[in-house]
Amino acid sequence: MKLDEIILKRQSCRSYDTKPAAKEDILKCLEAARLAPSACNSQPWKFTVVTEPATKAKLASLLQIVGGNKFADAAPVLVAVSEDECPKLMPGVLQKWSCKHFAHGDIGIAVAHFTLKAAEMGLATCIMGTFEDKDVKELLNIPEGDTVRVVIALGYPADGSVREKNRKKLDEIVRFID
Ligand SMILES: Cc1cc2nc3c(=O)[nH]c(=O)nc-3n(C[C@H](O)[C@H](O)[C@H](O)COP(=O)(O)O)c2cc1C
């Protein structure tokens, strides 16, 4: 599949089939994330992959604090993506801008790699951001100083149809200075 097709195919899936995702496919998504670029190659991310049913059910419940994300229960895999407490950048380089600012973007890129790789393989994802960081960290035994940025649901879509993208037009978001 061409990259353009994968980009169009990747969409937030909120209804999952019961079919489990193969571990080798989960690993391919993680490998794509591992290869993402980051400021000074700091790689400020950790991925906690949850498939064990009881822990997954508890994590899914933590994602529902504002009433949404009920679909997360049915996803066969939930992946918590956390940011390291203080990503190590090249000594003496860029420190004054605070490494955390770069780490936000770095994690976004890694999550994009993960979700696009999943889409290429016919797997569906949904990135979720509504949860209490401390509750998720406690459940998954993630170090206190780290920050869970998003949880990704991963699995096969119950319905494989591709929706049209609802996005701003290019001329609303782009300026050329030429
Ligand atoms: C950081 C982030 C947090 C998100 N949190 C949620 C969420 O908690 N629940 C949800 O259903 N979708 C969530 N989304 C998905 C967005 O709503 C979705 O990406 C956007 O509406 C565009 O739709 P698409 O992903 O289908 O193209 C999140 C996306 C991002 C990038």
Short mmCIF file of C-alpha atoms and ligand atoms in Angstrom, two decimals, residues 10-12 14 69 71 126-130 150 163 165 167, ligand 1:
data_model
loop_
_atom_site.label_atom_id
_atom_site.label_comp_id
_atom_site.label_asym_id
_atom_site.label_seq_id
_atom_site.Cartn_x
_atom_site.Cartn_y
_atom_site.Cartn_z
CA ARG A 10 -5.93 5.29 9.32
CA GLN A 11 -8.92 6.51 11.26
CA SER A 12 -10.11 6.36 14.84
CA ARG A 14 -14.53 2.97 18.03
CA ASN A 69 -14.30 5.68 25.27
CA PHE A 71 -15.48 1.01 23.11
CA CYS A 126 -7.89 4.86 18.39
CA ILE A 127 -5.67 7.30 20.24
CA MET A 128 -7.20 8.24 23.60
CA GLY A 129 -6.21 11.08 25.86
CA THR A 130 -8.90 11.32 28.53
CA VAL A 150 -2.00 8.66 25.35
CA ARG A 163 -14.84 7.34 6.51
CA LYS A 165 -11.78 12.79 6.59
CA ARG A 167 -10.39 18.34 8.06
C1 LIG B 1 -3.97 13.21 21.51
C2 LIG B 1 -5.28 12.64 21.03
C3 LIG B 1 -6.24 12.30 21.97
C4 LIG B 1 -7.45 11.73 21.56
N1 LIG B 1 -8.35 11.31 22.51
C5 LIG B 1 -9.46 10.64 22.10
C6 LIG B 1 -10.32 10.04 23.06
O1 LIG B 1 -10.11 10.11 24.27
N2 LIG B 1 -11.40 9.36 22.60
C7 LIG B 1 -11.66 9.22 21.27
O2 LIG B 1 -12.65 8.57 20.93
N3 LIG B 1 -10.85 9.78 20.33
C8 LIG B 1 -9.75 10.46 20.72
N4 LIG B 1 -8.89 10.97 19.77
C9 LIG B 1 -9.18 10.77 18.34
C10 LIG B 1 -9.59 12.06 17.64
O3 LIG B 1 -10.89 12.41 18.03
C11 LIG B 1 -9.49 11.82 16.14
O4 LIG B 1 -8.16 11.54 15.79
C12 LIG B 1 -9.98 13.02 15.29
O5 LIG B 1 -11.33 13.27 15.54
C13 LIG B 1 -9.80 12.76 13.79
O6 LIG B 1 -10.50 11.59 13.40
P1 LIG B 1 -9.76 10.33 12.77
O7 LIG B 1 -8.72 9.85 13.77
O8 LIG B 1 -10.83 9.30 12.58
O9 LIG B 1 -9.13 10.74 11.49
C14 LIG B 1 -7.70 11.55 20.17
C15 LIG B 1 -6.72 11.90 19.23
C16 LIG B 1 -5.52 12.43 19.65
C17 LIG B 1 -4.46 12.74 18.61
#
